[in-house]
PDB file of C-alpha atoms in Angstrom:
ATOM      1  CA  UNK A   1      22.753   1.236 -38.463  1.00 32.00           C
ATOM      2  CA  UNK A   2      24.073   3.073 -35.396  1.00 35.00           C
ATOM      3  CA  UNK A   3      24.719   1.438 -32.051  1.00 35.00           C
ATOM      4  CA  UNK A   4      22.027   3.655 -30.500  1.00 45.00           C
ATOM      5  CA  UNK A   5      19.492   2.493 -33.103  1.00 43.00           C
ATOM      6  CA  UNK A   6      20.352  -1.134 -32.389  1.00 32.00           C
ATOM      7  CA  UNK A   7      19.932  -0.548 -28.653  1.00 47.00           C
ATOM      8  CA  UNK A   8      16.572   1.159 -29.233  1.00 54.00           C
ATOM      9  CA  UNK A   9      15.347  -1.719 -31.398  1.00 43.00           C
ATOM     10  CA  UNK A  10      16.444  -4.234 -28.787  1.00 55.00           C
ATOM     11  CA  UNK A  11      14.717  -2.276 -26.031  1.00 71.00           C
ATOM     12  CA  UNK A  12      11.470  -2.088 -28.005  1.00 78.00           C
ATOM     13  CA  UNK A  13      11.611  -5.804 -28.691  1.00 80.00           C
ATOM     14  CA  UNK A  14      12.054  -6.625 -25.011  1.00 88.00           C
ATOM     15  CA  UNK A  15       9.198  -4.286 -24.085  1.00 89.00           C
ATOM     16  CA  UNK A  16       6.900  -5.889 -26.650  1.00 90.00           C
ATOM     17  CA  UNK A  17       7.620  -9.368 -25.290  1.00 93.00           C
ATOM     18  CA  UNK A  18       6.768  -8.234 -21.765  1.00 94.00           C
ATOM     19  CA  UNK A  19       3.529  -6.614 -22.951  1.00 95.00           C
ATOM     20  CA  UNK A  20       2.450  -9.709 -24.863  1.00 94.00           C
ATOM     21  CA  UNK A  21       2.947 -11.836 -21.746  1.00 94.00           C
ATOM     22  CA  UNK A  22       0.099 -10.061 -19.874  1.00 94.00           C
ATOM     23  CA  UNK A  23      -3.509 -10.420 -21.117  1.00 93.00           C
ATOM     24  CA  UNK A  24      -4.647  -6.924 -20.060  1.00 94.00           C
ATOM     25  CA  UNK A  25      -1.612  -5.391 -21.771  1.00 95.00           C
ATOM     26  CA  UNK A  26      -2.276  -7.392 -24.936  1.00 95.00           C
ATOM     27  CA  UNK A  27      -5.855  -6.128 -25.046  1.00 95.00           C
ATOM     28  CA  UNK A  28      -4.677  -2.536 -24.627  1.00 95.00           C
ATOM     29  CA  UNK A  29      -2.072  -2.989 -27.363  1.00 96.00           C
ATOM     30  CA  UNK A  30      -4.883  -3.829 -29.799  1.00 94.00           C
ATOM     31  CA  UNK A  31      -6.166  -0.307 -29.111  1.00 94.00           C
ATOM     32  CA  UNK A  32      -2.729   1.157 -29.744  1.00 95.00           C
ATOM     33  CA  UNK A  33      -1.697   1.528 -26.097  1.00 97.00           C
ATOM     34  CA  UNK A  34       1.649   0.091 -25.001  1.00 96.00           C
ATOM     35  CA  UNK A  35       1.656  -0.425 -21.237  1.00 97.00           C
ATOM     36  CA  UNK A  36       4.606   1.284 -19.529  1.00 96.00           C
ATOM     37  CA  UNK A  37       6.096  -2.013 -18.385  1.00 95.00           C
ATOM     38  CA  UNK A  38       9.345  -0.254 -17.490  1.00 92.00           C
ATOM     39  CA  UNK A  39       7.511   0.816 -14.329  1.00 93.00           C
ATOM     40  CA  UNK A  40       7.217  -2.814 -13.214  1.00 90.00           C
ATOM     41  CA  UNK A  41      10.763  -2.438 -11.885  1.00 86.00           C
ATOM     42  CA  UNK A  42      10.272   0.975 -10.240  1.00 91.00           C
ATOM     43  CA  UNK A  43      10.990   0.457  -6.513  1.00 92.00           C
ATOM     44  CA  UNK A  44       7.662   1.104  -4.816  1.00 95.00           C
ATOM     45  CA  UNK A  45       5.571  -0.454  -2.036  1.00 93.00           C
ATOM     46  CA  UNK A  46       3.618  -3.656  -2.551  1.00 93.00           C
ATOM     47  CA  UNK A  47       0.319  -1.920  -1.763  1.00 96.00           C
ATOM     48  CA  UNK A  48      -1.292   1.437  -2.467  1.00 98.00           C
ATOM     49  CA  UNK A  49      -4.796   2.523  -1.533  1.00 98.00           C
ATOM     50  CA  UNK A  50      -4.754   5.443  -3.984  1.00 98.00           C
ATOM     51  CA  UNK A  51      -2.818   6.078  -7.189  1.00 98.00           C
ATOM     52  CA  UNK A  52      -3.003   9.557  -8.760  1.00 98.00           C
ATOM     53  CA  UNK A  53      -1.790   9.731 -12.355  1.00 98.00           C
ATOM     54  CA  UNK A  54      -0.998  13.282 -13.519  1.00 98.00           C
ATOM     55  CA  UNK A  55      -0.544  13.245 -17.282  1.00 98.00           C
ATOM     56  CA  UNK A  56      -2.191   9.876 -17.848  1.00 98.00           C
ATOM     57  CA  UNK A  57      -2.343  10.125 -21.662  1.00 98.00           C
ATOM     58  CA  UNK A  58      -3.823   6.863 -23.021  1.00 98.00           C
ATOM     59  CA  UNK A  59      -3.289   4.923 -19.800  1.00 98.00           C
ATOM     60  CA  UNK A  60       0.229   3.601 -20.314  1.00 98.00           C
ATOM     61  CA  UNK A  61       1.135   3.935 -16.624  1.00 98.00           C
ATOM     62  CA  UNK A  62      -2.416   3.398 -15.381  1.00 98.00           C
ATOM     63  CA  UNK A  63      -2.459  -0.069 -16.956  1.00 98.00           C
ATOM     64  CA  UNK A  64       0.618  -1.029 -14.955  1.00 97.00           C
ATOM     65  CA  UNK A  65      -0.806   0.525 -11.782  1.00 98.00           C
ATOM     66  CA  UNK A  66      -4.107  -1.351 -12.215  1.00 97.00           C
ATOM     67  CA  UNK A  67      -2.254  -4.651 -12.481  1.00 96.00           C
ATOM     68  CA  UNK A  68       0.352  -3.964  -9.797  1.00 97.00           C
ATOM     69  CA  UNK A  69      -2.079  -2.469  -7.247  1.00 97.00           C
ATOM     70  CA  UNK A  70      -5.495  -3.801  -8.336  1.00 96.00           C
ATOM     71  CA  UNK A  71      -7.344  -2.708  -5.179  1.00 97.00           C
ATOM     72  CA  UNK A  72      -6.216   0.923  -5.377  1.00 98.00           C
ATOM     73  CA  UNK A  73      -8.447   3.814  -6.386  1.00 98.00           C
ATOM     74  CA  UNK A  74      -6.994   5.149  -9.641  1.00 98.00           C
ATOM     75  CA  UNK A  75      -7.434   8.882 -10.388  1.00 98.00           C
ATOM     76  CA  UNK A  76      -6.214   9.871 -13.860  1.00 98.00           C
ATOM     77  CA  UNK A  77      -5.803  13.443 -15.134  1.00 98.00           C
ATOM     78  CA  UNK A  78      -5.627  13.914 -18.916  1.00 98.00           C
ATOM     79  CA  UNK A  79      -6.623  17.079 -20.833  1.00 98.00           C
ATOM     80  CA  UNK A  80      -6.409  15.767 -24.419  1.00 98.00           C
ATOM     81  CA  UNK A  81      -9.799  14.378 -25.568  1.00 98.00           C
ATOM     82  CA  UNK A  82      -8.654  11.512 -27.817  1.00 97.00           C
ATOM     83  CA  UNK A  83      -6.080   9.998 -25.429  1.00 98.00           C
ATOM     84  CA  UNK A  84      -8.515  10.447 -22.532  1.00 98.00           C
ATOM     85  CA  UNK A  85     -11.217   8.532 -24.418  1.00 98.00           C
ATOM     86  CA  UNK A  86      -8.763   5.728 -25.165  1.00 98.00           C
ATOM     87  CA  UNK A  87      -7.743   5.591 -21.503  1.00 98.00           C
ATOM     88  CA  UNK A  88     -11.378   5.158 -20.539  1.00 97.00           C
ATOM     89  CA  UNK A  89     -11.754   2.269 -22.969  1.00 96.00           C
ATOM     90  CA  UNK A  90      -8.606   0.335 -22.019  1.00 96.00           C
ATOM     91  CA  UNK A  91      -9.413   0.648 -18.289  1.00 97.00           C
ATOM     92  CA  UNK A  92     -13.179   0.282 -18.603  1.00 95.00           C
ATOM     93  CA  UNK A  93     -13.229  -2.756 -16.329  1.00 90.00           C
ATOM     94  CA  UNK A  94     -11.520  -1.002 -13.417  1.00 95.00           C
ATOM     95  CA  UNK A  95     -14.083  -0.604 -10.637  1.00 92.00           C
ATOM     96  CA  UNK A  96     -12.285   2.240  -8.834  1.00 96.00           C
ATOM     97  CA  UNK A  97     -11.313   4.436 -11.778  1.00 98.00           C
ATOM     98  CA  UNK A  98     -11.893   8.202 -12.002  1.00 98.00           C
ATOM     99  CA  UNK A  99     -10.817  10.066 -15.154  1.00 98.00           C
ATOM    100  CA  UNK A 100     -10.570  13.868 -14.908  1.00 98.00           C
ATOM    101  CA  UNK A 101     -10.578  16.194 -17.914  1.00 98.00           C
ATOM    102  CA  UNK A 102      -7.897  18.646 -16.774  1.00 98.00           C
ATOM    103  CA  UNK A 103      -4.225  19.551 -16.910  1.00 98.00           C
ATOM    104  CA  UNK A 104      -2.927  19.884 -13.374  1.00 98.00           C
ATOM    105  CA  UNK A 105      -1.338  23.246 -12.588  1.00 98.00           C
ATOM    106  CA  UNK A 106      -1.215  25.994  -9.949  1.00 98.00           C
ATOM    107  CA  UNK A 107      -4.716  27.375 -10.500  1.00 98.00           C
ATOM    108  CA  UNK A 108      -8.123  26.619 -11.943  1.00 98.00           C
ATOM    109  CA  UNK A 109      -8.750  28.143 -15.363  1.00 98.00           C
ATOM    110  CA  UNK A 110      -7.838  27.453 -18.970  1.00 98.00           C
ATOM    111  CA  UNK A 111      -4.571  27.372 -20.906  1.00 98.00           C
ATOM    112  CA  UNK A 112      -3.197  26.480 -24.327  1.00 98.00           C
ATOM    113  CA  UNK A 113      -1.773  22.983 -24.503  1.00 98.00           C
ATOM    114  CA  UNK A 114       0.971  22.557 -27.102  1.00 98.00           C
ATOM    115  CA  UNK A 115       0.032  19.355 -28.923  1.00 98.00           C
ATOM    116  CA  UNK A 116       2.901  17.143 -30.057  1.00 98.00           C
ATOM    117  CA  UNK A 117       2.811  14.812 -33.046  1.00 98.00           C
ATOM    118  CA  UNK A 118       3.471  12.157 -30.400  1.00 97.00           C
ATOM    119  CA  UNK A 119       0.585  13.151 -28.139  1.00 97.00           C
ATOM    120  CA  UNK A 120       2.237  11.895 -24.957  1.00 97.00           C
ATOM    121  CA  UNK A 121       4.869  14.627 -25.466  1.00 98.00           C
ATOM    122  CA  UNK A 122       2.272  17.429 -25.399  1.00 98.00           C
ATOM    123  CA  UNK A 123       2.757  20.132 -22.787  1.00 98.00           C
ATOM    124  CA  UNK A 124       1.451  23.378 -21.352  1.00 98.00           C
ATOM    125  CA  UNK A 125       4.938  24.663 -22.266  1.00 98.00           C
ATOM    126  CA  UNK A 126       6.219  25.301 -25.790  1.00 98.00           C
ATOM    127  CA  UNK A 127       8.159  22.440 -27.382  1.00 98.00           C
ATOM    128  CA  UNK A 128      11.787  23.416 -28.054  1.00 97.00           C
ATOM    129  CA  UNK A 129      14.155  22.438 -30.851  1.00 96.00           C
ATOM    130  CA  UNK A 130      16.164  20.527 -28.241  1.00 95.00           C
ATOM    131  CA  UNK A 131      13.134  18.304 -27.587  1.00 96.00           C
ATOM    132  CA  UNK A 132      12.516  17.540 -31.255  1.00 96.00           C
ATOM    133  CA  UNK A 133      16.213  16.937 -31.925  1.00 95.00           C
ATOM    134  CA  UNK A 134      16.446  14.530 -28.993  1.00 94.00           C
ATOM    135  CA  UNK A 135      13.106  12.842 -29.663  1.00 95.00           C
ATOM    136  CA  UNK A 136      12.294  13.063 -33.399  1.00 95.00           C
ATOM    137  CA  UNK A 137       8.592  13.042 -34.193  1.00 97.00           C
ATOM    138  CA  UNK A 138       7.595  15.135 -31.168  1.00 97.00           C
ATOM    139  CA  UNK A 139       7.249  18.482 -32.962  1.00 98.00           C
ATOM    140  CA  UNK A 140       4.244  20.713 -32.268  1.00 98.00           C
ATOM    141  CA  UNK A 141       1.256  20.206 -34.567  1.00 98.00           C
ATOM    142  CA  UNK A 142      -1.095  22.730 -32.970  1.00 98.00           C
ATOM    143  CA  UNK A 143      -2.589  23.989 -29.726  1.00 98.00           C
ATOM    144  CA  UNK A 144      -5.812  23.261 -27.914  1.00 98.00           C
ATOM    145  CA  UNK A 145      -7.505  25.158 -25.086  1.00 98.00           C
ATOM    146  CA  UNK A 146      -7.781  22.933 -22.010  1.00 98.00           C
ATOM    147  CA  UNK A 147      -9.057  23.192 -18.464  1.00 98.00           C
ATOM    148  CA  UNK A 148      -6.436  23.585 -15.737  1.00 98.00           C
ATOM    149  CA  UNK A 149      -6.931  22.623 -12.107  1.00 98.00           C
ATOM    150  CA  UNK A 150      -5.135  22.296  -8.809  1.00 98.00           C
ATOM    151  CA  UNK A 151      -4.717  18.748  -7.596  1.00 98.00           C
ATOM    152  CA  UNK A 152      -5.702  19.717  -4.056  1.00 98.00           C
ATOM    153  CA  UNK A 153      -8.962  21.173  -5.388  1.00 98.00           C
ATOM    154  CA  UNK A 154      -9.807  18.074  -7.420  1.00 98.00           C
ATOM    155  CA  UNK A 155      -8.912  15.443  -4.833  1.00 98.00           C
ATOM    156  CA  UNK A 156     -10.134  15.716  -1.248  1.00 96.00           C
ATOM    157  CA  UNK A 157      -7.328  14.952   1.200  1.00 96.00           C
ATOM    158  CA  UNK A 158      -9.786  13.175   3.495  1.00 95.00           C
ATOM    159  CA  UNK A 159     -10.748  10.810   0.668  1.00 94.00           C
ATOM    160  CA  UNK A 160      -7.186   9.684  -0.096  1.00 97.00           C
ATOM    161  CA  UNK A 161      -6.747   6.122   1.096  1.00 97.00           C
ATOM    162  CA  UNK A 162      -3.216   5.552   2.341  1.00 97.00           C
ATOM    163  CA  UNK A 163      -0.634   4.666   1.324  1.00 98.00           C
ATOM    164  CA  UNK A 164      -0.928   6.895  -1.737  1.00 98.00           C
ATOM    165  CA  UNK A 165       1.183   7.286  -4.860  1.00 98.00           C
ATOM    166  CA  UNK A 166       1.416  10.366  -7.082  1.00 98.00           C
ATOM    167  CA  UNK A 167       2.859   9.818 -10.558  1.00 98.00           C
ATOM    168  CA  UNK A 168       3.694  12.938 -12.605  1.00 98.00           C
ATOM    169  CA  UNK A 169       4.533  12.937 -16.324  1.00 98.00           C
ATOM    170  CA  UNK A 170       3.684  16.402 -17.618  1.00 98.00           C
ATOM    171  CA  UNK A 171       6.554  17.371 -19.917  1.00 97.00           C
ATOM    172  CA  UNK A 172       8.256  20.151 -17.990  1.00 96.00           C
ATOM    173  CA  UNK A 173       5.362  21.424 -15.851  1.00 97.00           C
ATOM    174  CA  UNK A 174       6.210  19.297 -12.812  1.00 98.00           C
ATOM    175  CA  UNK A 175       6.707  22.204 -10.396  1.00 97.00           C
ATOM    176  CA  UNK A 176       3.301  23.656 -11.259  1.00 98.00           C
ATOM    177  CA  UNK A 177       1.634  20.307 -10.544  1.00 98.00           C
ATOM    178  CA  UNK A 178       3.394  20.081  -7.179  1.00 98.00           C
ATOM    179  CA  UNK A 179       2.649  23.709  -6.258  1.00 98.00           C
ATOM    180  CA  UNK A 180      -1.006  22.969  -6.942  1.00 98.00           C
ATOM    181  CA  UNK A 181      -0.875  19.892  -4.727  1.00 98.00           C
ATOM    182  CA  UNK A 182       0.350  21.443  -1.471  1.00 97.00           C
ATOM    183  CA  UNK A 183      -2.974  20.790   0.265  1.00 97.00           C
ATOM    184  CA  UNK A 184      -2.656  17.024  -0.232  1.00 98.00           C
ATOM    185  CA  UNK A 185       1.105  16.378  -0.228  1.00 97.00           C
ATOM    186  CA  UNK A 186       0.976  15.343   3.439  1.00 96.00           C
ATOM    187  CA  UNK A 187      -1.349  12.512   2.332  1.00 97.00           C
ATOM    188  CA  UNK A 188       1.047  11.252  -0.360  1.00 98.00           C
ATOM    189  CA  UNK A 189       3.513   8.512   0.589  1.00 98.00           C
ATOM    190  CA  UNK A 190       5.472   8.152  -2.641  1.00 98.00           C
ATOM    191  CA  UNK A 191       5.968  10.172  -5.803  1.00 98.00           C
ATOM    192  CA  UNK A 192       7.290   9.112  -9.212  1.00 98.00           C
ATOM    193  CA  UNK A 193       8.017  12.124 -11.397  1.00 98.00           C
ATOM    194  CA  UNK A 194       9.591  12.223 -14.834  1.00 97.00           C
ATOM    195  CA  UNK A 195      12.220  14.964 -14.703  1.00 97.00           C
ATOM    196  CA  UNK A 196      14.550  16.498 -17.260  1.00 97.00           C
ATOM    197  CA  UNK A 197      18.174  17.489 -16.791  1.00 97.00           C
ATOM    198  CA  UNK A 198      18.181  19.779 -19.848  1.00 96.00           C
ATOM    199  CA  UNK A 199      15.547  22.221 -21.106  1.00 96.00           C
ATOM    200  CA  UNK A 200      13.299  20.372 -23.560  1.00 97.00           C
ATOM    201  CA  UNK A 201      10.260  22.633 -23.061  1.00 98.00           C
ATOM    202  CA  UNK A 202      10.474  26.417 -22.843  1.00 98.00           C
ATOM    203  CA  UNK A 203      10.986  27.562 -19.255  1.00 96.00           C
ATOM    204  CA  UNK A 204      10.522  24.111 -17.805  1.00 96.00           C
ATOM    205  CA  UNK A 205      11.551  23.009 -14.335  1.00 91.00           C
ATOM    206  CA  UNK A 206      14.611  20.779 -14.118  1.00 97.00           C
ATOM    207  CA  UNK A 207      15.317  17.846 -11.838  1.00 97.00           C
ATOM    208  CA  UNK A 208      17.232  19.811  -9.198  1.00 97.00           C
ATOM    209  CA  UNK A 209      14.298  22.212  -8.720  1.00 97.00           C
ATOM    210  CA  UNK A 210      11.865  19.336  -8.245  1.00 98.00           C
ATOM    211  CA  UNK A 211      14.195  17.679  -5.731  1.00 97.00           C
ATOM    212  CA  UNK A 212      14.522  20.895  -3.707  1.00 97.00           C
ATOM    213  CA  UNK A 213      10.774  21.533  -3.615  1.00 97.00           C
ATOM    214  CA  UNK A 214       9.940  17.995  -2.527  1.00 98.00           C
ATOM    215  CA  UNK A 215      12.711  18.019   0.056  1.00 97.00           C
ATOM    216  CA  UNK A 216      11.082  21.100   1.630  1.00 96.00           C
ATOM    217  CA  UNK A 217       7.855  19.085   1.886  1.00 96.00           C
ATOM    218  CA  UNK A 218       9.548  16.166   3.638  1.00 96.00           C
ATOM    219  CA  UNK A 219      10.202  13.887   0.651  1.00 98.00           C
ATOM    220  CA  UNK A 220      13.527  12.161   0.126  1.00 97.00           C
ATOM    221  CA  UNK A 221      14.853  11.013  -3.238  1.00 97.00           C
ATOM    222  CA  UNK A 222      15.113   7.228  -3.086  1.00 96.00           C
ATOM    223  CA  UNK A 223      15.741   6.036  -6.640  1.00 96.00           C
ATOM    224  CA  UNK A 224      16.334   6.992 -10.261  1.00 94.00           C
ATOM    225  CA  UNK A 225      14.648   4.816 -12.888  1.00 93.00           C
ATOM    226  CA  UNK A 226      14.228   4.554 -16.667  1.00 91.00           C
ATOM    227  CA  UNK A 227      16.946   7.038 -17.701  1.00 93.00           C
ATOM    228  CA  UNK A 228      16.820   8.294 -21.299  1.00 92.00           C
ATOM    229  CA  UNK A 229      19.967   9.401 -23.123  1.00 89.00           C
ATOM    230  CA  UNK A 230      20.513  11.587 -26.168  1.00 88.00           C
ATOM    231  CA  UNK A 231      22.675  10.723 -29.186  1.00 85.00           C
ATOM    232  CA  UNK A 232      25.803  11.796 -27.298  1.00 87.00           C
ATOM    233  CA  UNK A 233      25.046   9.519 -24.370  1.00 88.00           C
ATOM    234  CA  UNK A 234      23.973  12.281 -21.964  1.00 90.00           C
ATOM    235  CA  UNK A 235      21.088  11.443 -19.642  1.00 94.00           C
ATOM    236  CA  UNK A 236      18.373  13.956 -20.491  1.00 95.00           C
ATOM    237  CA  UNK A 237      15.410  12.493 -18.590  1.00 96.00           C
ATOM    238  CA  UNK A 238      14.688   9.982 -15.844  1.00 96.00           C
ATOM    239  CA  UNK A 239      11.952   8.984 -13.444  1.00 97.00           C
ATOM    240  CA  UNK A 240      12.797  10.160  -9.924  1.00 98.00           C
ATOM    241  CA  UNK A 241      11.252   8.233  -7.045  1.00 98.00           C
ATOM    242  CA  UNK A 242      10.593   9.966  -3.713  1.00 98.00           C
ATOM    243  CA  UNK A 243       9.265   8.723  -0.396  1.00 97.00           C
ATOM    244  CA  UNK A 244       7.648  10.719   2.382  1.00 92.00           C
ATOM    245  CA  UNK A 245       8.707   9.953   5.926  1.00 74.00           C
ATOM    246  CA  UNK A 246      11.642   8.499   7.820  1.00 57.00           C
ATOM    247  CA  UNK A 247      12.698   5.926   5.232  1.00 49.00           C
ATOM    248  CA  UNK A 248      11.877   3.339   2.595  1.00 45.00           C
ATOM    249  CA  UNK A 249      11.418   0.524   5.099  1.00 39.00           C
ATOM    250  CA  UNK A 250       8.270   2.232   6.371  1.00 39.00           C
ATOM    251  CA  UNK A 251       6.790   1.778   2.934  1.00 41.00           C
ATOM    252  CA  UNK A 252       7.883  -1.854   2.523  1.00 43.00           C
ATOM    253  CA  UNK A 253       9.624  -0.973  -0.747  1.00 43.00           C
ATOM    254  CA  UNK A 254      10.660  -3.969  -2.767  1.00 41.00           C
TER     255      UNK A 254
END
C-alpha cells in the first residue's frame, strides 16, 4: 500500500469521525451525503446573513453552512436533478433555504453538463484525461441539458443580507460564475472558490485568472485551504478564500 493511499485512508477516517460527532451530519450520512467538514476550519467570519452556494451538489457544503451560520439565508444552485433532490431532503428543516435548478454562468439559456461518475465532479466543461488520472472514478458517463443563469439575475442585490458569502465549486467554470455575478459582487463580503492550478477540465480557468478577476473587483486573497495533491505531490486544487474591503479584521475572521 502506497504512502499516499495510507494518507488518504487516514484522512477519510478523521473526516468520518468528525461527521459522526454532529447529529445533523449523521442524519445526512444516512442519505449518502458526507458533510464537507473540512470547511469548518476555513477562516471566515462568525456571522453571515446570506450564504450563496454555487455548485451545491447534494448539500455537502450547505450542511456545514447551515450549522456554522444557522440564521443565514442559504441559496443553493444545483443543475443535476438527483443531487438537487437529495440536497432538498437533507436540508428540509432549514427555514431560510432556497434551492435553484440552474448552473451559474454568464448568460441565461441552456447548456450540456458533462456528468461524471462521481456526480460532484460534473461540469459544463469536458472532463480531461488529467482529471480522471488525478481523481480516478470521475470519468464522464454522459451529458444532460441543463438551465444556465446569471447569479445577478437570480439573486436581487437589494435582498442580500450582509455580510454575505459566495462559495463556488463548479469544476473549472469559476470565471463564468463570477462574470455572471458582477451585478451583486459589491454585496458579497467573502468568497470561497475551489480553484485548479492545472487544467483538469477542457479550457477551464486557473487560479491565477480567478485571483486577477477578483482583485479587479476589490477582493483580496486571504487564505488557501484544503489543498489537494496528485500522485507526484503537486498541489492541483485548493479552496481560495477572498475578502472584500480593507482587511480581514473588518469581517471578524476567526
